[in-house]
Tab-separated table of C-alpha atoms in Angstrom:
chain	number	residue	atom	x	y	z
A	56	UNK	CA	82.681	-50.559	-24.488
A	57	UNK	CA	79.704	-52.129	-22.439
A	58	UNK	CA	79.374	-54.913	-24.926
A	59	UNK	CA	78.412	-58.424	-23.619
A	60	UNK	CA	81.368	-60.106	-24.868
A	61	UNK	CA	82.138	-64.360	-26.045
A	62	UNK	CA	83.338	-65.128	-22.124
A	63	UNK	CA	86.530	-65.507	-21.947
A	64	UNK	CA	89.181	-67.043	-19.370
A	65	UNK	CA	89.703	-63.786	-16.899
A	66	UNK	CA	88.694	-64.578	-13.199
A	67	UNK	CA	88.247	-61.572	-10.893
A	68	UNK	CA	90.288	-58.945	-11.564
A	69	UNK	CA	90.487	-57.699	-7.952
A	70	UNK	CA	91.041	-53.772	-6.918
A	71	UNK	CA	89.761	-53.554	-3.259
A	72	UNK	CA	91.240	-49.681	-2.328
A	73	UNK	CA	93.889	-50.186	-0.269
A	74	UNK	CA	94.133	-54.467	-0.014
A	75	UNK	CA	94.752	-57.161	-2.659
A	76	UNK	CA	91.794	-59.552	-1.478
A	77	UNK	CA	88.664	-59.091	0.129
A	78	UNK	CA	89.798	-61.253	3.348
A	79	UNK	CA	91.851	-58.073	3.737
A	80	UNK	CA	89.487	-55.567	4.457
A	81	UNK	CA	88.985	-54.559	7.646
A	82	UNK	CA	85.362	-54.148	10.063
A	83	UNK	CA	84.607	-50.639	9.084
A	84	UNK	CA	85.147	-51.570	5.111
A	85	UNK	CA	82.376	-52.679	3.011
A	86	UNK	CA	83.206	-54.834	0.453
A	87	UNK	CA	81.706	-53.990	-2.706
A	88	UNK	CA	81.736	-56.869	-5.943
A	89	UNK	CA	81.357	-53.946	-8.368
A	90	UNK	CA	80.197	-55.924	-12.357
A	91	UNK	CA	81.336	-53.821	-15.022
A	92	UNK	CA	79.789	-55.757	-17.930
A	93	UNK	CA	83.361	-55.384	-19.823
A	94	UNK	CA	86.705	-56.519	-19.829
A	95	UNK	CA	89.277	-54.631	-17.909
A	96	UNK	CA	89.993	-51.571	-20.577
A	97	UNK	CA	91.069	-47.521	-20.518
A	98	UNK	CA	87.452	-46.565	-20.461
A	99	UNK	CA	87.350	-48.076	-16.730
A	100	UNK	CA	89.974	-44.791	-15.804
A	101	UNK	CA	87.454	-43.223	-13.491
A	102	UNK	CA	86.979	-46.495	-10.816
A	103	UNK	CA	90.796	-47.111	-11.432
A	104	UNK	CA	91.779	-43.644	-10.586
A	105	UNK	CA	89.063	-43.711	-7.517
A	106	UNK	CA	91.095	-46.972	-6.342
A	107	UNK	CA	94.224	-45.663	-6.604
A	108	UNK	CA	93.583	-42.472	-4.925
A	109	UNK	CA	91.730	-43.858	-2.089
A	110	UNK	CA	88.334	-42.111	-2.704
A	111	UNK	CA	86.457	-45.823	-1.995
A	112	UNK	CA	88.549	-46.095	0.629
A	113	UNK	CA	88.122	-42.900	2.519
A	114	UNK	CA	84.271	-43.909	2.203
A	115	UNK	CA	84.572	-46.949	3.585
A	116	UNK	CA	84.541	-49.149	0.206
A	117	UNK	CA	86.272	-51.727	-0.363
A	118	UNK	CA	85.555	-52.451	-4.405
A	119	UNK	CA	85.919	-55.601	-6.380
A	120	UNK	CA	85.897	-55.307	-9.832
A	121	UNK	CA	84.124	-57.919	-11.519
A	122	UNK	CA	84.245	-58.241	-15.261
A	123	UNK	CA	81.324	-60.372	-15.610
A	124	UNK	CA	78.595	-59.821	-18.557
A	125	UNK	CA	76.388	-56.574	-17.995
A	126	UNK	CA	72.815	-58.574	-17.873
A	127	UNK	CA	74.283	-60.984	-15.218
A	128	UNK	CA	74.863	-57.726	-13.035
A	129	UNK	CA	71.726	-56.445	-13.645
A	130	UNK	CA	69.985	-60.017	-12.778
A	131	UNK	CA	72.115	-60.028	-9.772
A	132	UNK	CA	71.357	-56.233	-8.745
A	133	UNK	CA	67.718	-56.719	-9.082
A	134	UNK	CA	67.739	-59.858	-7.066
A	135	UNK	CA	69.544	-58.253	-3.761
A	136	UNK	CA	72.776	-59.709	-4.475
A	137	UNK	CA	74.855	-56.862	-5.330
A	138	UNK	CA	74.249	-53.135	-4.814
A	139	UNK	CA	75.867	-51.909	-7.686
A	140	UNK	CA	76.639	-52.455	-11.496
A	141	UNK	CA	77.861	-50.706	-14.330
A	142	UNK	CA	74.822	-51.057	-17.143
A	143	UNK	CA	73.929	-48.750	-20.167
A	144	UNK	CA	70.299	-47.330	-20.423
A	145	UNK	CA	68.409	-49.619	-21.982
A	146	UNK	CA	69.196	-52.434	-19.418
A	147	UNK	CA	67.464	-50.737	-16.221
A	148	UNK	CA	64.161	-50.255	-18.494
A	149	UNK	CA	64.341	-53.768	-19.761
A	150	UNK	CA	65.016	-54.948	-15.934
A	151	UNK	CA	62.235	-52.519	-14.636
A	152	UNK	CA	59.723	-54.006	-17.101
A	153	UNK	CA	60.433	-58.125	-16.114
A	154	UNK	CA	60.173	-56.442	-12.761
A	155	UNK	CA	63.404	-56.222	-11.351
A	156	UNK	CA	63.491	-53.468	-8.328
A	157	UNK	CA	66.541	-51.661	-9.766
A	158	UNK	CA	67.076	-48.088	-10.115
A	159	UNK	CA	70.011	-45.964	-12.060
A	160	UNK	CA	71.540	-43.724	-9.115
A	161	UNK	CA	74.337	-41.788	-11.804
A	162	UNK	CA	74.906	-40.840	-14.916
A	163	UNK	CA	78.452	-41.688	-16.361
A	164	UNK	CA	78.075	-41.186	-20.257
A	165	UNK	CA	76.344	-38.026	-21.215
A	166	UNK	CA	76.197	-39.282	-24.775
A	167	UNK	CA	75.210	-42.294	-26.196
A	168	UNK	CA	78.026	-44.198	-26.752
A	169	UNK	CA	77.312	-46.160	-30.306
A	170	UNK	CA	78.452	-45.439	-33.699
A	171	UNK	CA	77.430	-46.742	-37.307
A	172	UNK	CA	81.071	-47.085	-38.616
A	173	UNK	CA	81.470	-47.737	-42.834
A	174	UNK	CA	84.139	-47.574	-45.321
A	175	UNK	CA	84.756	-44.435	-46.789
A	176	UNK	CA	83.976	-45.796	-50.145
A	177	UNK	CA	80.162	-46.842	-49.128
A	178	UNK	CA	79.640	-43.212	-49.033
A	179	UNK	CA	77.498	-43.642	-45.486
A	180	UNK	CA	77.310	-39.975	-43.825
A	181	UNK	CA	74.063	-39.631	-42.669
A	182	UNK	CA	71.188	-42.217	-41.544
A	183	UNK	CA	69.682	-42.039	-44.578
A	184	UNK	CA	72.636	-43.743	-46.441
A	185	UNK	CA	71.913	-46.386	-44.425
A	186	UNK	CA	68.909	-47.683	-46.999
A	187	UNK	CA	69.645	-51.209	-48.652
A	188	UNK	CA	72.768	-51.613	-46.476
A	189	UNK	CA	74.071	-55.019	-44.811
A	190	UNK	CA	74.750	-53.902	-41.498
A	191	UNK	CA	76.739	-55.686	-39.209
A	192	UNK	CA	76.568	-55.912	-35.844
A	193	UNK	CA	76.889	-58.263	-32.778
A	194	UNK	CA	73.358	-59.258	-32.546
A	195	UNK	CA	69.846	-57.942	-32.085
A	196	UNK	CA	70.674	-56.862	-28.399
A	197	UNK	CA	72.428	-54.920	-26.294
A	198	UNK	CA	73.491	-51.128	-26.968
A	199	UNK	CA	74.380	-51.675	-30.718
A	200	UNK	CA	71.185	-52.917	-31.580
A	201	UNK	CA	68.970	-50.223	-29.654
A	202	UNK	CA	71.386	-47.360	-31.241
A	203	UNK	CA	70.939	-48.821	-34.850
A	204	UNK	CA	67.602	-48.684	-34.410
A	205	UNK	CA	67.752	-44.808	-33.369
A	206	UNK	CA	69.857	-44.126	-36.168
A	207	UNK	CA	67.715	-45.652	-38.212
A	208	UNK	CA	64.597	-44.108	-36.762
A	209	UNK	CA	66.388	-40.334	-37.266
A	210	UNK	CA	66.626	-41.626	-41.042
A	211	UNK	CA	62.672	-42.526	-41.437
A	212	UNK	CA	63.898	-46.051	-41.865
A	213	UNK	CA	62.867	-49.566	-40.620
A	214	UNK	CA	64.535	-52.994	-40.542
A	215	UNK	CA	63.229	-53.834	-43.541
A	216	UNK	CA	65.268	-50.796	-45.078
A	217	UNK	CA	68.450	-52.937	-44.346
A	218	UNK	CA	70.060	-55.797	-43.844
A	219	UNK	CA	71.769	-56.897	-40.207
A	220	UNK	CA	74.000	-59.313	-39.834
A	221	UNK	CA	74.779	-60.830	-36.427
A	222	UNK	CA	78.590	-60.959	-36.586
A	223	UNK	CA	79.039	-61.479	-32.929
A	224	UNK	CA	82.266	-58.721	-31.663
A	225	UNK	CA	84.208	-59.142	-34.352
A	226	UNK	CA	83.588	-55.541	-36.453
A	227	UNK	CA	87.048	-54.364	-36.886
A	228	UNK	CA	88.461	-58.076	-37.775
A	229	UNK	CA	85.904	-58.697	-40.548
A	230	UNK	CA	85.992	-55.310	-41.727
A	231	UNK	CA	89.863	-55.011	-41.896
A	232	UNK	CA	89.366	-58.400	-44.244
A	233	UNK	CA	87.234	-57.004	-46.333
A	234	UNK	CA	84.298	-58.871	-45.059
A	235	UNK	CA	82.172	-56.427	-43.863
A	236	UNK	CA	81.810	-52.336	-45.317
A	237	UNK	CA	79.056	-51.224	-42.449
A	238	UNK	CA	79.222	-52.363	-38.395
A	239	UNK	CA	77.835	-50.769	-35.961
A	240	UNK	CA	80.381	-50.321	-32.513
A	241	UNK	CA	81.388	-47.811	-30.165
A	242	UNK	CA	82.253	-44.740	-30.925
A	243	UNK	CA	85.473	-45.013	-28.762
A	244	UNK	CA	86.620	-48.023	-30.116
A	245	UNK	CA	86.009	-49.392	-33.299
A	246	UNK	CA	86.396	-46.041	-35.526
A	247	UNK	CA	89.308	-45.916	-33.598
A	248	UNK	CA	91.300	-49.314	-33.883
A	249	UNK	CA	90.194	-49.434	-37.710
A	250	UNK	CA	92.136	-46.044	-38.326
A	251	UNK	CA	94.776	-47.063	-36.812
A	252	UNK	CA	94.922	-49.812	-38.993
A	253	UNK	CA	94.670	-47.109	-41.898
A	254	UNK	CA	91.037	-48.004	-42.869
A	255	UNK	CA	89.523	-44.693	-43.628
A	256	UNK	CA	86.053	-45.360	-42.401
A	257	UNK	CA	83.006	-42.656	-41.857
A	258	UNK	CA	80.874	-42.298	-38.655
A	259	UNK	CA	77.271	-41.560	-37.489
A	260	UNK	CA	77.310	-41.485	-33.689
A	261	UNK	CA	74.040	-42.457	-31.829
A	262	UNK	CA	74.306	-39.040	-30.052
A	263	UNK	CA	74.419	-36.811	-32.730
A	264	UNK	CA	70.735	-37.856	-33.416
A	265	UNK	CA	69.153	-39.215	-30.446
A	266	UNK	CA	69.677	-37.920	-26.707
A	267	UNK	CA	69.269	-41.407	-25.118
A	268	UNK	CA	70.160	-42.510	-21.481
A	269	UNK	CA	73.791	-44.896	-21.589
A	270	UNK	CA	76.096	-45.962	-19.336
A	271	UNK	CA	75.742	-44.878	-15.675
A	272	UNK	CA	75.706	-46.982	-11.867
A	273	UNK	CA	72.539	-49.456	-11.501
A	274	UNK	CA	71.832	-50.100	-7.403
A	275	UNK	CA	69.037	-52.146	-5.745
A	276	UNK	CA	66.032	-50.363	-4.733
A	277	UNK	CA	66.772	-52.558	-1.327
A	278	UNK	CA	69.909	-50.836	-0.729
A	279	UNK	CA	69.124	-47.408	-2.039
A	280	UNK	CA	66.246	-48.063	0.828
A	281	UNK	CA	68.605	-49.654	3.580
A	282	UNK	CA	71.514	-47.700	3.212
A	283	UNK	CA	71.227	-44.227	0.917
A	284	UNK	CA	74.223	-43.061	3.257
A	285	UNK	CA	76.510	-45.908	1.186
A	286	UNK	CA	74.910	-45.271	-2.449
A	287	UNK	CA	75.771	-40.979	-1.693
A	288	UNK	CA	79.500	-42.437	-0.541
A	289	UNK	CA	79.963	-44.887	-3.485
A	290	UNK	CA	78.380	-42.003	-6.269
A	291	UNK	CA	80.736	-39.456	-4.582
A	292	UNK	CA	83.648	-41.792	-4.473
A	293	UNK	CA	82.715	-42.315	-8.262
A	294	UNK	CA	82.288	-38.740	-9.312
A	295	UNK	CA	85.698	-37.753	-7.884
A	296	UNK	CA	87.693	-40.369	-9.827
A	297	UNK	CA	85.658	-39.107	-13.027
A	298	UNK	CA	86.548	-35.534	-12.217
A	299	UNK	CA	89.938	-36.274	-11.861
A	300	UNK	CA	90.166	-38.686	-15.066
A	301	UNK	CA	89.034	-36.054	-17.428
A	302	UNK	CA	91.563	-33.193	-15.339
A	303	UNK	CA	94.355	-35.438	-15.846
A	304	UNK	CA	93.878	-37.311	-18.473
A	305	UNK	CA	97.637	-38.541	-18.853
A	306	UNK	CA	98.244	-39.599	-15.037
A	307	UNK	CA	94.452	-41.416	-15.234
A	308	UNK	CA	96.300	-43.227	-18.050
A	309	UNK	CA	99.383	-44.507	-16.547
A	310	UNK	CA	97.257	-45.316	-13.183
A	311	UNK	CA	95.217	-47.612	-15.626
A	312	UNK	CA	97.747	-49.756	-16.625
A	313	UNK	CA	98.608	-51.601	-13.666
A	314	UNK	CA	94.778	-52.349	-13.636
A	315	UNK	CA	94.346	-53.809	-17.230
A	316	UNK	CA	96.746	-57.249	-17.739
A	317	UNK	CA	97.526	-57.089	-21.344
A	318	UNK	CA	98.238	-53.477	-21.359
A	319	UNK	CA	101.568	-53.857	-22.444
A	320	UNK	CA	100.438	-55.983	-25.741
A	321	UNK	CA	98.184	-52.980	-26.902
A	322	UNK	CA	98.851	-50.016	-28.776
A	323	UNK	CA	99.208	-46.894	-26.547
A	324	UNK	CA	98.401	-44.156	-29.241
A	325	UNK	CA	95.296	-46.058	-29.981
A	326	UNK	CA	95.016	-46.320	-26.491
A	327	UNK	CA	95.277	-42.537	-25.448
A	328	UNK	CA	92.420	-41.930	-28.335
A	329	UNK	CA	90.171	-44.448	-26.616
A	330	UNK	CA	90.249	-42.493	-23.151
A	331	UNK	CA	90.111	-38.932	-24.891
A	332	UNK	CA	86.965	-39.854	-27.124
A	333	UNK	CA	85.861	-41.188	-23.774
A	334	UNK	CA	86.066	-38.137	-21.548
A	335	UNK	CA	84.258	-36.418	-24.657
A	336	UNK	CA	81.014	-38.502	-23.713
A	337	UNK	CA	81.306	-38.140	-20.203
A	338	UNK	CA	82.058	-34.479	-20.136
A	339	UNK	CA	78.923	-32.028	-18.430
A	340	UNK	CA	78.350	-29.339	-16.103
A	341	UNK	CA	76.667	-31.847	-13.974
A	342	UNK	CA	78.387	-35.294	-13.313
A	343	UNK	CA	76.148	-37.949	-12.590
A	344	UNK	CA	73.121	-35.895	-13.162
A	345	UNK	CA	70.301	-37.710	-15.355
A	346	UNK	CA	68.377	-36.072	-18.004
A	347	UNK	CA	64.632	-36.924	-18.170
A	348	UNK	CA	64.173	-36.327	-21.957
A	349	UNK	CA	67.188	-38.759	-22.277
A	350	UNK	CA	64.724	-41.452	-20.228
A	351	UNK	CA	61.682	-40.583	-21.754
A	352	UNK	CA	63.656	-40.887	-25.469
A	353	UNK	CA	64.819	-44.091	-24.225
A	354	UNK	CA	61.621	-45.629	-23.587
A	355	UNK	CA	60.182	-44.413	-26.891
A	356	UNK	CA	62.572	-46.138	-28.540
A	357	UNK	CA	62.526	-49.352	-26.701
A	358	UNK	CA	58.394	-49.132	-27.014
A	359	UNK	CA	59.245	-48.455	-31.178
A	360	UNK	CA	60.961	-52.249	-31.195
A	361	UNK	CA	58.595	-53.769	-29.254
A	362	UNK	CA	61.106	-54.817	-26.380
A	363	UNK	CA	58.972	-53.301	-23.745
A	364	UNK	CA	54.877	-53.375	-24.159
A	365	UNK	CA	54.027	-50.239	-22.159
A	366	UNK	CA	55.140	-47.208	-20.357
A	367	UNK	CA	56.466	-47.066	-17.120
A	368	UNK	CA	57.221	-44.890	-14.193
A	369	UNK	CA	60.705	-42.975	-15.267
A	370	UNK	CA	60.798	-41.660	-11.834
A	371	UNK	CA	61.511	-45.036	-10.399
A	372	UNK	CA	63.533	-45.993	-12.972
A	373	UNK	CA	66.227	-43.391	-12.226
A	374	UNK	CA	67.088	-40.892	-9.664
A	375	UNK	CA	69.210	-37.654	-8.801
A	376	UNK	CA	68.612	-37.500	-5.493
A	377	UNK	CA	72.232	-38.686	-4.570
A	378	UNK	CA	73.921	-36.133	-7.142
A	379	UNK	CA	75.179	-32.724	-6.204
């Protein structure tokens, strides 16, 4: 889902709650240019439903959805530029460690959202099968790369157990042609799309082996300072649309249309599948609540590749002080 994707020609998709630019907000509305580190796509349900219901609105948010890559929101977060951003895990304790001041204010995803996705045929069930594989995946970054390397960890393997190839985000095309019989993606989307191509494929999902911190809402440490009274209204604004998404699951659906331009070029069952796998991972008794051993799970594996040197301070890295 949260996958930096090859840029392509969208502009600002624009959903202020209640207006159709930002010049139309009025004085008591704070404008909010929200990055989402993803195209517009069903798994953005909870901000679209929060939109369309007025939940920014009634707390004085005005929100701007911009679908710009997920490190560029996190570089402009931890600069002051924007409060918010929509990152996975990994990113704040990557940020935290080049010494951005960010913190993650909300948990979205309760599970990691990554999958090792094979053929049938190549007889990959568990993360041991994974030994003397070619494993594709978009590159060694992001949240495929840091859930391989769980999975792979859970197996008692290294890197040098297995091949990866950098494919770039292109797992279901080259795997449909044959190309590729291992990729790693997201669990809502490409075991999805290549079944519905009638690939029979076989999963290991990230979060049946490792509890590891994912997606959630990045702020500033300057504006969880200056203003905690807008981070508590933006995180309760969230949490509503969320608890309504996964209520209604079917009316979050057809309010997400209007919000996603070529919704009328995809395929609706495979859509539907997309948001219900979704609302698996983002189901809890808790919404927004973060887990510690999640954090501290994350770090280990992060300190395992060698893409941060030492520990840190968790407790500045994430919060609940603005969850219920």
């Amino acid at each position: 889902m949260f996958r930096r994707l090859i840029l392509i020609t969208l502009g600002l998709a624009i959903a202020l709650s209640g207006c159709g630019s930002p010049q139309s907000t009025n004085a008591a509305m704070t404008h909010i240019r929200l990055p989402m580190g993803y195209i517009p796509n069903i798994q953005f349900a909870p901000f679209y439903v929060a939109v369309e219901k007025g939940y920014f609105k009634q707390a004085g948010i005005g929100i701007e959805f911009d679908y710009k890559f997920e490190t560029d929101g996190v570089a402009l977060v931890g600069a002051g530029e924007l409060p918010f951003a929509i990152v996975s895990g990994e990113q704040v304790l990557l940020a935290r460690a080049q010494g951005l001041p960010v913190t993650y204010v909300a948990a979205w995803y309760q599970q990691y959202p990554v999958s090792v996705v094979a053929k049938s045929e190549a007889n990959v069930i568990v993360p041991q099968d994974l030994k003397g594989k070619k494993i594709g995946l978009p590159g060694l970054f992001g949240a495929s790369y840091i859930g391989l390397r769980a999975l792979l960890n859970a197996g008692k393997l290294t890197e040098a157990d297995v091949t990866l190839d950098a494919i770039g985000f292109n797992q279901v095309e080259l795997m449909a042609a044959g190309q590729q019989d291992v990729v790693v993606g997201y669990s809502a989307n490409e075991p999805i799309q290549l079944r519905a191509q009638g690939i029979p494929v076989t999963e290991i999902r990230v979060a049946d082996y490792a509890q590891l911190a994912a997606n959630g809402i990045l702020a500033s440490e300057k504006v969880i300072r200056e203003d905690p009274a807008m981070v508590n209204a933006f995180i309760e604004a969230f949490l509503k649309g969320l608890g309504d998404t996964i209520a209604n699951p079917d009316q979050a659906f057809e309010i997400s249309k209007a919000y996603i331009p070529n919704f009328s070029e995809l395929d609706v069952n495979v859509q539907k599948q997309v948001l219900k796998t979704s609302i698996e991972q983002w189901k809890t008794n808790r919404p927004g609540y973060s887990d510690p051993k999640a954090w501290e799970n994350m770090q280990n594996v992060l300190l395992d590749m060698g893409l941060i040197t030492e520990k840190m301070d968790l407790n500045k890295a994430y919060t609940n002080e603005f969850i219920p």
